[in-house]
mmCIF file of C-alpha atoms in Angstrom:
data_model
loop_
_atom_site.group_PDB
_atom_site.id
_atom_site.type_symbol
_atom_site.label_atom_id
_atom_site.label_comp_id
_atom_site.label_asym_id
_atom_site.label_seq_id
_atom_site.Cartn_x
_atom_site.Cartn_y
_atom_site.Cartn_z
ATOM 1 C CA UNK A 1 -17.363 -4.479 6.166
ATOM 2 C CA UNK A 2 -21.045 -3.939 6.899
ATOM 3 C CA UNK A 3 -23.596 -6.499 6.339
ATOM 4 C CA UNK A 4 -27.398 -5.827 5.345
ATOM 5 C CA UNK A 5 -29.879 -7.686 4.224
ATOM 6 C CA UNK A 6 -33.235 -7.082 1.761
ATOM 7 C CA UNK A 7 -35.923 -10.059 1.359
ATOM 8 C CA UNK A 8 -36.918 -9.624 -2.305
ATOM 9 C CA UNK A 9 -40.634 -11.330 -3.254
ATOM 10 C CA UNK A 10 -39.075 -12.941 -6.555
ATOM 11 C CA UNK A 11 -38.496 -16.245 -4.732
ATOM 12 C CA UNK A 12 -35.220 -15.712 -3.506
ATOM 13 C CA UNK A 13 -33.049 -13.745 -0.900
ATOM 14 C CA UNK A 14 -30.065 -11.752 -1.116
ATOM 15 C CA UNK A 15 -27.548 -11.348 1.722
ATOM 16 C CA UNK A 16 -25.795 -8.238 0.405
ATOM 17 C CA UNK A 17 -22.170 -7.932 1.805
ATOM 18 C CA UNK A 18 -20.919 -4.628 1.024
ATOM 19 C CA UNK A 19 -17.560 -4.444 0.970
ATOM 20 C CA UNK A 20 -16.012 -0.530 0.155
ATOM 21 C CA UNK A 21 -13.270 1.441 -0.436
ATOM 22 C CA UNK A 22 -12.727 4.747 1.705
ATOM 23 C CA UNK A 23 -14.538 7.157 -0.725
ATOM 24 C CA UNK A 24 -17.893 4.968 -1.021
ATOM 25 C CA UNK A 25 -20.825 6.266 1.343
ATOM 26 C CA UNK A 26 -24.336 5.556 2.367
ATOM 27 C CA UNK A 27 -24.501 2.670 0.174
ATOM 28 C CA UNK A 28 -27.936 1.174 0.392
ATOM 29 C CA UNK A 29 -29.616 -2.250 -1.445
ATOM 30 C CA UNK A 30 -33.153 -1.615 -2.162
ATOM 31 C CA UNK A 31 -35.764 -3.860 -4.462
ATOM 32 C CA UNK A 32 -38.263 -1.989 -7.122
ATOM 33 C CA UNK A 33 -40.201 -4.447 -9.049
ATOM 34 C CA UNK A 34 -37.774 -6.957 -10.178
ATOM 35 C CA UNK A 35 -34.674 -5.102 -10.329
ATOM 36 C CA UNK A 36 -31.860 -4.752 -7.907
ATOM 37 C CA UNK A 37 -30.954 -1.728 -6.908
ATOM 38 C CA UNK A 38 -27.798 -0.093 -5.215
ATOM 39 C CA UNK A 39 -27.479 3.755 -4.508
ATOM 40 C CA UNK A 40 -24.681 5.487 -3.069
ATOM 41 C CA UNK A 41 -22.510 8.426 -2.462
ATOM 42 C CA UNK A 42 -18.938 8.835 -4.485
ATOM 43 C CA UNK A 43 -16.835 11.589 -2.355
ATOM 44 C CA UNK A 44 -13.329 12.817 -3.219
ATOM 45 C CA UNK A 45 -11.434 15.440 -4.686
ATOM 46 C CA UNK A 46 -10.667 13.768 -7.709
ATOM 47 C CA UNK A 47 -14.116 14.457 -10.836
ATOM 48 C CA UNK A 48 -14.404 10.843 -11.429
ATOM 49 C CA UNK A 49 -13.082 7.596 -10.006
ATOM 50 C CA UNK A 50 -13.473 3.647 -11.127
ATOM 51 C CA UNK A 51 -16.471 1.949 -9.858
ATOM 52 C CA UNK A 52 -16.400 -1.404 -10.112
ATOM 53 C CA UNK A 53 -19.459 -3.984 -8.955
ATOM 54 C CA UNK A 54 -19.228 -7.526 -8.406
ATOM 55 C CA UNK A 55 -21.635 -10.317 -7.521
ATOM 56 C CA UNK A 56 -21.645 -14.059 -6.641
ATOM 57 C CA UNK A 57 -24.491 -15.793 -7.497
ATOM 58 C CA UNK A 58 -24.432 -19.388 -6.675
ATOM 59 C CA UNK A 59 -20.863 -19.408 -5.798
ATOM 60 C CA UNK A 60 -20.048 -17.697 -9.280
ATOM 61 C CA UNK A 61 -18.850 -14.227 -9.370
ATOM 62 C CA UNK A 62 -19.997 -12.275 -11.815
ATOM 63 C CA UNK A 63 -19.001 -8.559 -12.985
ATOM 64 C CA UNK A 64 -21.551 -5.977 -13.431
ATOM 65 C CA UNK A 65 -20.769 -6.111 -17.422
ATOM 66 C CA UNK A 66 -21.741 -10.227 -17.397
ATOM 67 C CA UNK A 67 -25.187 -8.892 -15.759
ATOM 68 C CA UNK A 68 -28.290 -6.521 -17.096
ATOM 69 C CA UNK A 69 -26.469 -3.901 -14.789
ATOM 70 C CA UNK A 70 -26.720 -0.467 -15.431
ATOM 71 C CA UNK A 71 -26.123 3.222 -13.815
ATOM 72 C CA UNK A 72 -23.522 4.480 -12.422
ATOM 73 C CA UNK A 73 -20.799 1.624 -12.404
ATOM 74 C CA UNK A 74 -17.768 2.161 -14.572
ATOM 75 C CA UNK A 75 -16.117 5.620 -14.416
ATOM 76 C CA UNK A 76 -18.082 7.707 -12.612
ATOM 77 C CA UNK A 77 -18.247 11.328 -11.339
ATOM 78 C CA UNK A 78 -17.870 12.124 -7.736
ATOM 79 C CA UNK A 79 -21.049 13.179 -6.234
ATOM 80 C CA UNK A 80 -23.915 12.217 -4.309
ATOM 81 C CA UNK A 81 -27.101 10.232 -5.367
ATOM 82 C CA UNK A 82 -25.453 7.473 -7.445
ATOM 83 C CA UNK A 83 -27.540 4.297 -8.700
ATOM 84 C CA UNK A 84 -27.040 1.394 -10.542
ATOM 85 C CA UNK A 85 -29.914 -1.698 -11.334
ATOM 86 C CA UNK A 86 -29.375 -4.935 -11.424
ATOM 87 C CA UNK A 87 -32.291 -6.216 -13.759
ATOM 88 C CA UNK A 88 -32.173 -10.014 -11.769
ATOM 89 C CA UNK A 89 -35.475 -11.690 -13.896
ATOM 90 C CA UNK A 90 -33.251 -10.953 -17.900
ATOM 91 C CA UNK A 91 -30.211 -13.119 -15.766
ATOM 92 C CA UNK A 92 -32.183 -15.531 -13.976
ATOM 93 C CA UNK A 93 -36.089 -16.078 -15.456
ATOM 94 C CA UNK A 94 -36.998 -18.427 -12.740
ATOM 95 C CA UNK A 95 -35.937 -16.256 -10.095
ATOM 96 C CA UNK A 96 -33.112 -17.162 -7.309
ATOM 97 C CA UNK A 97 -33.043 -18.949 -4.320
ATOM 98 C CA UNK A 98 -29.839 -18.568 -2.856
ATOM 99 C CA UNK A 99 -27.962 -15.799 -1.494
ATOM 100 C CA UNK A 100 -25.831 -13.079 -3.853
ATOM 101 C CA UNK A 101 -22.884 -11.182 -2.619
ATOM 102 C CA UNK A 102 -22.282 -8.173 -3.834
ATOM 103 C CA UNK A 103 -19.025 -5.932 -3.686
ATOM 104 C CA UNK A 104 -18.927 -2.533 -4.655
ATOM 105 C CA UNK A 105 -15.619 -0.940 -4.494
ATOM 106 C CA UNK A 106 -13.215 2.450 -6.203
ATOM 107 C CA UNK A 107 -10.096 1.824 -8.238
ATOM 108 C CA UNK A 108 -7.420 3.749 -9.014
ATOM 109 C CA UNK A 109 -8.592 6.841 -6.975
ATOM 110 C CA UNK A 110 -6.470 8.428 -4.202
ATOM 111 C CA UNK A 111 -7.388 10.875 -1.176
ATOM 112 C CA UNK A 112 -5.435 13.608 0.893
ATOM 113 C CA UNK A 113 -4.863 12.757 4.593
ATOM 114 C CA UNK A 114 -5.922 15.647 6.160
ATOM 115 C CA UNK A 115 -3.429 15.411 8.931
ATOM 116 C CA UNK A 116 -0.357 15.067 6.728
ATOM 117 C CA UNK A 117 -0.970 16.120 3.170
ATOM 118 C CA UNK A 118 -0.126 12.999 2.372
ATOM 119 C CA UNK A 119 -1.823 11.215 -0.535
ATOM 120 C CA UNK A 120 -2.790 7.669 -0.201
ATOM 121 C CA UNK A 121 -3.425 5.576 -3.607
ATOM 122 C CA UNK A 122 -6.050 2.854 -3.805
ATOM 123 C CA UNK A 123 -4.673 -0.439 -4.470
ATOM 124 C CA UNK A 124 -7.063 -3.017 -5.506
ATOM 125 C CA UNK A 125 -6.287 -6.753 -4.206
ATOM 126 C CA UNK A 126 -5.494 -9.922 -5.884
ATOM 127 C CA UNK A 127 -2.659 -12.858 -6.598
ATOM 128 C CA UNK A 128 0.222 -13.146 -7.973
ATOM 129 C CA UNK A 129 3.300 -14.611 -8.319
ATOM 130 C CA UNK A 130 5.637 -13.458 -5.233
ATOM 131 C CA UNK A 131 9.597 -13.835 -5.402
ATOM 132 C CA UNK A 132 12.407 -13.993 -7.518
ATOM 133 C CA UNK A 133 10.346 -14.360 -11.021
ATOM 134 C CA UNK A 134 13.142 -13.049 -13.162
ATOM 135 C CA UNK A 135 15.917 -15.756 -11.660
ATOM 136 C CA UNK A 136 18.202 -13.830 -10.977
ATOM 137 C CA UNK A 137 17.634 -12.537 -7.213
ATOM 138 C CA UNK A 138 18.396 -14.676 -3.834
ATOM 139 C CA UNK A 139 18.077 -17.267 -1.973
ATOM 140 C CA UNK A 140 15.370 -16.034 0.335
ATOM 141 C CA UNK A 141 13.236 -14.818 -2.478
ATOM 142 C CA UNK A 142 12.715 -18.685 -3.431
ATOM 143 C CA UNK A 143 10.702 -20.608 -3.625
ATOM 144 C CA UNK A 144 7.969 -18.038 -5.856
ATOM 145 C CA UNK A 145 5.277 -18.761 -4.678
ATOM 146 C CA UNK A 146 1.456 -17.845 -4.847
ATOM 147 C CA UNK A 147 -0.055 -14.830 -2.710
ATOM 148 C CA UNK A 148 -3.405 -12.673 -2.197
ATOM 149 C CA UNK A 149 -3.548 -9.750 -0.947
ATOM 150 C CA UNK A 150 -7.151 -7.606 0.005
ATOM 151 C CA UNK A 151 -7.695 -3.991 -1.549
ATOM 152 C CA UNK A 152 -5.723 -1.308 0.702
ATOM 153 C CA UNK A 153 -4.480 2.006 0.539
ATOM 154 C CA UNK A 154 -0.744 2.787 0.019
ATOM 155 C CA UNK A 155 1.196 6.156 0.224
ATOM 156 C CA UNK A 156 1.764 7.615 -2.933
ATOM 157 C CA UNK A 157 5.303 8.587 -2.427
ATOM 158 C CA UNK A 158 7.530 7.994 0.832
ATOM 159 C CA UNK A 159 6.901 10.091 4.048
ATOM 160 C CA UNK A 160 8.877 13.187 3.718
ATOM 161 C CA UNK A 161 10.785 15.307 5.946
ATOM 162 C CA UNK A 162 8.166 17.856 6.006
ATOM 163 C CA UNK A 163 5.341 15.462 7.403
ATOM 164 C CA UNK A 164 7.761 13.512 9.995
ATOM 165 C CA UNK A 165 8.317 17.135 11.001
ATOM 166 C CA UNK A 166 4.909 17.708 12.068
ATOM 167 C CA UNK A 167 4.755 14.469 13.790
ATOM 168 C CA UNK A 168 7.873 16.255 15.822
ATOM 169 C CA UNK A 169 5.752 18.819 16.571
ATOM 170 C CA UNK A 170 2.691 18.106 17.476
ATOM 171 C CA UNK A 171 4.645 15.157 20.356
ATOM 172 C CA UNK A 172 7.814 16.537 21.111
ATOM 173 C CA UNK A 173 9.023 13.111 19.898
ATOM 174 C CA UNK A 174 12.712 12.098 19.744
ATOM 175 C CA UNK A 175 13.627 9.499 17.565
ATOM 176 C CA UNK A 176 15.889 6.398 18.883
ATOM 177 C CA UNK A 177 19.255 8.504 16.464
ATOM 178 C CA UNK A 178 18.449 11.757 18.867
ATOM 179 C CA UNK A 179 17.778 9.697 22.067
ATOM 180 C CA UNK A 180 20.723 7.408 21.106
ATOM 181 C CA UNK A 181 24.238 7.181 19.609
ATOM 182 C CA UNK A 182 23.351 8.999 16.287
ATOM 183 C CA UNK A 183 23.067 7.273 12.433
ATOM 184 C CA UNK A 184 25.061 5.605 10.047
ATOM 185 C CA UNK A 185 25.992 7.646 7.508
ATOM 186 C CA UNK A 186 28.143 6.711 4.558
ATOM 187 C CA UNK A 187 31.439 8.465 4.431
ATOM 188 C CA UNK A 188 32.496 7.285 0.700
ATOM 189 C CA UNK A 189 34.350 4.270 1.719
ATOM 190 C CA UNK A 190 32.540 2.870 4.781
ATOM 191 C CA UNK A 191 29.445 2.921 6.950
ATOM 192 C CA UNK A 192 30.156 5.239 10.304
ATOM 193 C CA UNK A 193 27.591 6.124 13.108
ATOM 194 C CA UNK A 194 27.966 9.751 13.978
ATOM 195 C CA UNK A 195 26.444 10.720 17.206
ATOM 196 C CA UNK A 196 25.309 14.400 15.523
ATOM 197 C CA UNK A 197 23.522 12.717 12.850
ATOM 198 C CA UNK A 198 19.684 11.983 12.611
ATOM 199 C CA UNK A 199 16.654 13.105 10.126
ATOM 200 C CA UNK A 200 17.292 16.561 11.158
ATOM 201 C CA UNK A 201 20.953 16.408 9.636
ATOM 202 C CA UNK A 202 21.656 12.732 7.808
ATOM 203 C CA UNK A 203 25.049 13.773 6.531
ATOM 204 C CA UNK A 204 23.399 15.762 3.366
ATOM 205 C CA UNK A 205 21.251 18.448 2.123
ATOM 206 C CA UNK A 206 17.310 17.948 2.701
ATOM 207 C CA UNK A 207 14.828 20.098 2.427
ATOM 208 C CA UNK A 208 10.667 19.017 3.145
ATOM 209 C CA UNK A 209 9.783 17.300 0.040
ATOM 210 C CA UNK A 210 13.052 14.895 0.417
ATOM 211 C CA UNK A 211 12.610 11.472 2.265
ATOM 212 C CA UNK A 212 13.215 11.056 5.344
ATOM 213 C CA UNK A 213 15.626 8.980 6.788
ATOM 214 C CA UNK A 214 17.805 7.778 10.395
ATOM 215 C CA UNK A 215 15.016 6.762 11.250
ATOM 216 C CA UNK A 216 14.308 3.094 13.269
ATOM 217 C CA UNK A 217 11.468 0.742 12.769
ATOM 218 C CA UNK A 218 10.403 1.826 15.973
ATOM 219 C CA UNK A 219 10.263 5.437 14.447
ATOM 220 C CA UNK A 220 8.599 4.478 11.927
ATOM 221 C CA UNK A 221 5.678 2.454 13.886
ATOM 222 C CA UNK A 222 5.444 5.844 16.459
ATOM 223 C CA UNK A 223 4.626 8.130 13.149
ATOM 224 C CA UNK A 224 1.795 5.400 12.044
ATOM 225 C CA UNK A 225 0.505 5.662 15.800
ATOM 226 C CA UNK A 226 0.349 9.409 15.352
ATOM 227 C CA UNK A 227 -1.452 9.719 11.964
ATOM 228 C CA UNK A 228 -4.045 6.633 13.305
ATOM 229 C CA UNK A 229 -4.556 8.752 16.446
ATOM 230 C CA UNK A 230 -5.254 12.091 14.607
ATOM 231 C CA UNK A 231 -6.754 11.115 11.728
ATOM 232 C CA UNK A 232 -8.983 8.331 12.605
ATOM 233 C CA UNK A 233 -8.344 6.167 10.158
ATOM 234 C CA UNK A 234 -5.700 2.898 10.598
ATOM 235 C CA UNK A 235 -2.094 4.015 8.990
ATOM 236 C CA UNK A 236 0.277 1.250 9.675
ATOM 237 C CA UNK A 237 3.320 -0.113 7.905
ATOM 238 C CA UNK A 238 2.810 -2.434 4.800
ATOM 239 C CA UNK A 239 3.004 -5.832 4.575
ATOM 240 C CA UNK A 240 5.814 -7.344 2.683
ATOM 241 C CA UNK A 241 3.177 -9.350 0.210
ATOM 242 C CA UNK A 242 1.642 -5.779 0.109
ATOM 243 C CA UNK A 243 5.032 -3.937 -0.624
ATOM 244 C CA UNK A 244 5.707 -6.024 -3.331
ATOM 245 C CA UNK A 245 2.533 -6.525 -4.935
ATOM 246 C CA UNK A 246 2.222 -2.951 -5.129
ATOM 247 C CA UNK A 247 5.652 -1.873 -6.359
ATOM 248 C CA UNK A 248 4.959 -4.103 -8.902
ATOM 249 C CA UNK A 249 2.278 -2.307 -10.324
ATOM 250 C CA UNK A 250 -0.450 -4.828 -9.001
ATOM 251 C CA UNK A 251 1.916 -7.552 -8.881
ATOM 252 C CA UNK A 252 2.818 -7.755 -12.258
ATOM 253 C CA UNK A 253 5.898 -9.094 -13.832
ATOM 254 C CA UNK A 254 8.160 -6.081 -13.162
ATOM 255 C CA UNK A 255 11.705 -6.744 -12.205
ATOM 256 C CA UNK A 256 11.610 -3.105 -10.829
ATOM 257 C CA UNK A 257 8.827 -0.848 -9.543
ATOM 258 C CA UNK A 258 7.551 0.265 -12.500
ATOM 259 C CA UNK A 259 9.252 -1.903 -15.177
ATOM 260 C CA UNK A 260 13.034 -3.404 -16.162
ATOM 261 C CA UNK A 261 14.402 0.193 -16.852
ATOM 262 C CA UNK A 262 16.274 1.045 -13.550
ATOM 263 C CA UNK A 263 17.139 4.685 -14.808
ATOM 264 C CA UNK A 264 13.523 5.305 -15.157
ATOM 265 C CA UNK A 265 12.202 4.779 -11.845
ATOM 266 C CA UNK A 266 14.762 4.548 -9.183
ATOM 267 C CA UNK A 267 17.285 6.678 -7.952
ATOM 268 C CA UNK A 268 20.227 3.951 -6.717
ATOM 269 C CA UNK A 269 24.410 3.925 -6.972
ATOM 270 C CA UNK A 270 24.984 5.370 -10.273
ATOM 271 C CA UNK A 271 22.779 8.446 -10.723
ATOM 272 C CA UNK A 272 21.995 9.490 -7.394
ATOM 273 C CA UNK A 273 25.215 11.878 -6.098
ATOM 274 C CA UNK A 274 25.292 9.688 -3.033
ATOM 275 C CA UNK A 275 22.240 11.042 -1.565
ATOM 276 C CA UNK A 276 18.245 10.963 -1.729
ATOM 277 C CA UNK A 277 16.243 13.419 -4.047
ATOM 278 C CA UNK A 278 12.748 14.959 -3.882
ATOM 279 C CA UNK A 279 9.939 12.450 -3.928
ATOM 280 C CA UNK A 280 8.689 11.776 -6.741
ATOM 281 C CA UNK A 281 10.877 12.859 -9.670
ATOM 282 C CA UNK A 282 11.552 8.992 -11.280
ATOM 283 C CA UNK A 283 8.411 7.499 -13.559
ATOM 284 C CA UNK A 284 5.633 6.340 -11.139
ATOM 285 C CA UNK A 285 4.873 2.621 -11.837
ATOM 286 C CA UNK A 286 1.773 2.053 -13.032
ATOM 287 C CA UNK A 287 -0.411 2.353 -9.775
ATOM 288 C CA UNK A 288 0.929 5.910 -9.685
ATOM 289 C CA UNK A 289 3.693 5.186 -6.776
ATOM 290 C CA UNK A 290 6.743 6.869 -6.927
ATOM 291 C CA UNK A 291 10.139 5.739 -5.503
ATOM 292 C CA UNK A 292 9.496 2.023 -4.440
ATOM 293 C CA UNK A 293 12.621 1.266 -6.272
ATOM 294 C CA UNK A 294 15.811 3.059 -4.839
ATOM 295 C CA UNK A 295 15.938 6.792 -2.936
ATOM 296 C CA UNK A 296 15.504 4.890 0.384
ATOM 297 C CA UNK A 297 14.852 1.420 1.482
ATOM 298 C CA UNK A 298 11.384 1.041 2.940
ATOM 299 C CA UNK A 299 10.306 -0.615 6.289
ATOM 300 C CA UNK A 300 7.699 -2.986 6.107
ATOM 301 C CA UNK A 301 5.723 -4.252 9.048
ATOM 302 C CA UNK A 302 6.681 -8.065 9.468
ATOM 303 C CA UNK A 303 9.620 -9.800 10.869
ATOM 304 C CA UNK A 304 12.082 -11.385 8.528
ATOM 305 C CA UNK A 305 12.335 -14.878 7.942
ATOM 306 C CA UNK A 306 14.816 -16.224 5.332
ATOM 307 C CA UNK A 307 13.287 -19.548 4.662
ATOM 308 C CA UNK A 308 9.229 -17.811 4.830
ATOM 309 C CA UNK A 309 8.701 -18.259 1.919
ATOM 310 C CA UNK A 310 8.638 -21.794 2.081
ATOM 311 C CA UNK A 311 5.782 -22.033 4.492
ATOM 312 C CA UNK A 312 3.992 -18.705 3.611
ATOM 313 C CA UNK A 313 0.145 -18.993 3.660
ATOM 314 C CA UNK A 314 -1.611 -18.116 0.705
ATOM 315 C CA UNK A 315 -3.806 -15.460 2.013
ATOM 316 C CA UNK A 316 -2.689 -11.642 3.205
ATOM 317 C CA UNK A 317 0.611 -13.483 4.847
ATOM 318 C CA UNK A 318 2.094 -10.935 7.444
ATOM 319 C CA UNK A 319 5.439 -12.869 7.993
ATOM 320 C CA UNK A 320 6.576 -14.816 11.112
ATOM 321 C CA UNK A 321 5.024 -14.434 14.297
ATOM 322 C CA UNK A 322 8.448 -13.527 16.025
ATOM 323 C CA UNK A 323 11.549 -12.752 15.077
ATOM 324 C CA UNK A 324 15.145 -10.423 15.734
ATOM 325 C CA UNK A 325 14.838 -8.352 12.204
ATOM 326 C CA UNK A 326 12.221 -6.277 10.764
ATOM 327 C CA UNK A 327 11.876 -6.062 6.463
ATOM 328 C CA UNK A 328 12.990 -3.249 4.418
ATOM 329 C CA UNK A 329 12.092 -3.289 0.794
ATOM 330 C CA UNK A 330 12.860 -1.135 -2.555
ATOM 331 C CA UNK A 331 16.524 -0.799 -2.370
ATOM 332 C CA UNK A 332 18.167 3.407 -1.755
ATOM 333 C CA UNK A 333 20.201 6.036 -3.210
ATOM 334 C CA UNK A 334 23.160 3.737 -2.306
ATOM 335 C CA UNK A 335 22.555 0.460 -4.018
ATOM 336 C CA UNK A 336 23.694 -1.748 -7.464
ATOM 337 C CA UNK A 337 21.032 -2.483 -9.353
ATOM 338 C CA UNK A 338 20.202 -5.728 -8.388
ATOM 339 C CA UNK A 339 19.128 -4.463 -4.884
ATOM 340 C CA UNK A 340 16.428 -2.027 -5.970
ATOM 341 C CA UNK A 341 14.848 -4.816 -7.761
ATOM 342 C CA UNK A 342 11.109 -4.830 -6.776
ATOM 343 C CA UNK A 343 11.544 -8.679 -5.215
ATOM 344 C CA UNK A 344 14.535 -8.099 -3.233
ATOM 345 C CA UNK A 345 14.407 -8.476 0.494
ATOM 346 C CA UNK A 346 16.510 -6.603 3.397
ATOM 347 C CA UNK A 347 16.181 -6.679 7.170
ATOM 348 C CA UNK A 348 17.753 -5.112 9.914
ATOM 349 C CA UNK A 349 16.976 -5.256 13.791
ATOM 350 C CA UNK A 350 14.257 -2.733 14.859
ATOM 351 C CA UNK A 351 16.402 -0.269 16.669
ATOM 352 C CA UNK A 352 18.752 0.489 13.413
ATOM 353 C CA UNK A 353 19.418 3.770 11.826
ATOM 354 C CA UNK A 354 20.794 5.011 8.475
ATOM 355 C CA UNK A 355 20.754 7.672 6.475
ATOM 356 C CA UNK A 356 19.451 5.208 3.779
ATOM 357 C CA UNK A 357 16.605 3.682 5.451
ATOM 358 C CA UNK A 358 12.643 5.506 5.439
ATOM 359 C CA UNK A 359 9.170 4.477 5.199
ATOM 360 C CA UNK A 360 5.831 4.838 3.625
ATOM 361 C CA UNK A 361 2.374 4.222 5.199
ATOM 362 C CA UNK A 362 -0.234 1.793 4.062
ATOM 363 C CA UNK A 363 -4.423 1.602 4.903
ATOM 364 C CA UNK A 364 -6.670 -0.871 5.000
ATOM 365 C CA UNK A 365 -9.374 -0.392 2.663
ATOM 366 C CA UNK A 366 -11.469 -2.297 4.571
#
């Protein structure tokens, strides 16, 4: 978040705080005659994205279509040279003396990561009602409770084979399965760690655009480290408030990701063959993410704590400060019903393997 400031001669001051999304540039706060006014650049791939303004006036906050705003707010095509106006004197005759906030951020969009392919979906923040909403989930998904998340990026679809293969590449990395004792795999009637089996060969047929899977938390924080080094930007593991807020569609009420038809969005026990599938085949929910319910359970970045809920903040909560399990979220190929759900928790300790377990990658979008 930057922070710039303009001294406007209509009796008041504005402390602009402007707070943007990945594809914003060169924003810039300027004052001509009694008017507010706010150019920037809108880059991506996509011909038009969601621009949305927002001030705070007096400890108020205000959208731009409660104001005399106009320009380029709304959907907008990508480009440079964008402005919108803010005519201040039509919303406030006698002028303003204390300090706006302003907030100009894209919705909805999504970029490319240039290192991966992989395509990141903006998710914009707010509250909702976290946990076992439906009543029929368990005991550490109670109490619900309240939570806010910020505005961040998460990956469209699960990391695939064919983009934790370049992270092989490019380090010669082995993951904890390779290094180790192998992967769980599941032989039809029980779990069984096979010393021959990892992402490479999980017990069934993969090919690039299939999730991958055997591999460890640890794993999956080493591919985050990768992308963050090479691409600059800040990939890390999702929150579990994040997780769940966005399989939910922007946390609404959804009892999986996407809505209450499991068929539609997830692959679990009953129509999967036993194995994963392509990303991306199931109905997207309706941030455009694929898969958060079922093909493979998800890591998420915190540690586990059954009774968390209970004593969660409010705010962006990243779980406890310690623990001996890591969360995995969404449910897999491999699951009843009630465990793709999108509130459903799992954890495991850091080190463990299965041919069931994979990961996406979140941003900041701040």
């Amino acid at each position: 978040m930057r922070r710039k400031s303009i001294l406007l001669v209509l009796l008041f001051f504005l402390a602009v705080c402007a707070a943007h999304a990945a594809e914003l540039k060169n924003e810039k706060a300027r004052q001509e005659g009694n008017r507010l006014v706010i150019t920037y650049d809108l880059e991506g791939k996509e011909n038009e994205a969601q621009v949305n303004l927002i001030l705070t006036v007096d400890g108020k906050t205000c959208k731009a279509s409660d104001l005399h705003v106009e320009g380029d707010v709304g959907k907008v095509r990508t480009g440079r040279g964008k402005r919108i106006s803010w005519n201040i004197l039509q919303d406030f005759p006698r002028g303003l003396r204390s300090g706006v906030d302003w907030e100009l951020t894209t919705a909805g969009e999504a970029f490319t990561d240039s290192v991966t392919g992989m395509e990141m979906v903006f998710v914009k923040g707010g509250c909702y009602r976290m946990g076992d909403t439906f009543g029929d989930g368990y005991a550490d998904e109670k109490p619900v409770h309240e939570v806010c998340v910020n505005d961040f990026y998460m990956g469209k679809h699960e990391v695939t084979v064919g983009q934790f293969r370049k992270f092989v590449q490019d380090t010669n990395y082995r993951t904890e399965a390779e290094k180790g004792d192998g992967c769980y795999i599941w032989t039809g009637t029980k779990w069984v760690k096979q010393r021959d089996k990892n992402w490479r060969n999980p017990g069934f047929s993969q090919r690039d655009n299939h999730p991958v899977v055997c591999v460890s938390w640890n794993d999956a924080k080493k591919f985050s480290e990768w992308q963050t080094r090479k691409s600059g930007k800040d990939y890390r593991l999702p929150t579990e408030a994040e997780w769940e807020y966005a399989a939910r569609s922007g946390g609404k009420s959804e009892k999986y990701a996407g809505g209450n038809d499991v068929d539609a969005v997830a692959w679990y026990s009953k129509n999967s063959g036993s194995e994963t599938h392509p990303v991306g085949q199931k109905r997207p929910n309706g941030l455009g993410l694929y898969d958060m319910s079922g093909n493979v359970r998800e890591w998420c970045s915190d540690w586990y704590g059954e009774k968390y809920y209970s004593q969660s903040p409010r705010d962006n909560p990243d779980g406890p400060s310690s623990g001996s399990y890591r969360v995995l979220r969404g449910g897999s190929w491999v699951y009843i019903p009630r465990n793709v759900r999108a509130a459903d928790r799992g954890w495991y300790i850091p080190e463990i393997r299965n041919n069931y377990f994979g990961f996406r990658m979140a941003l900041s979008a701040r």
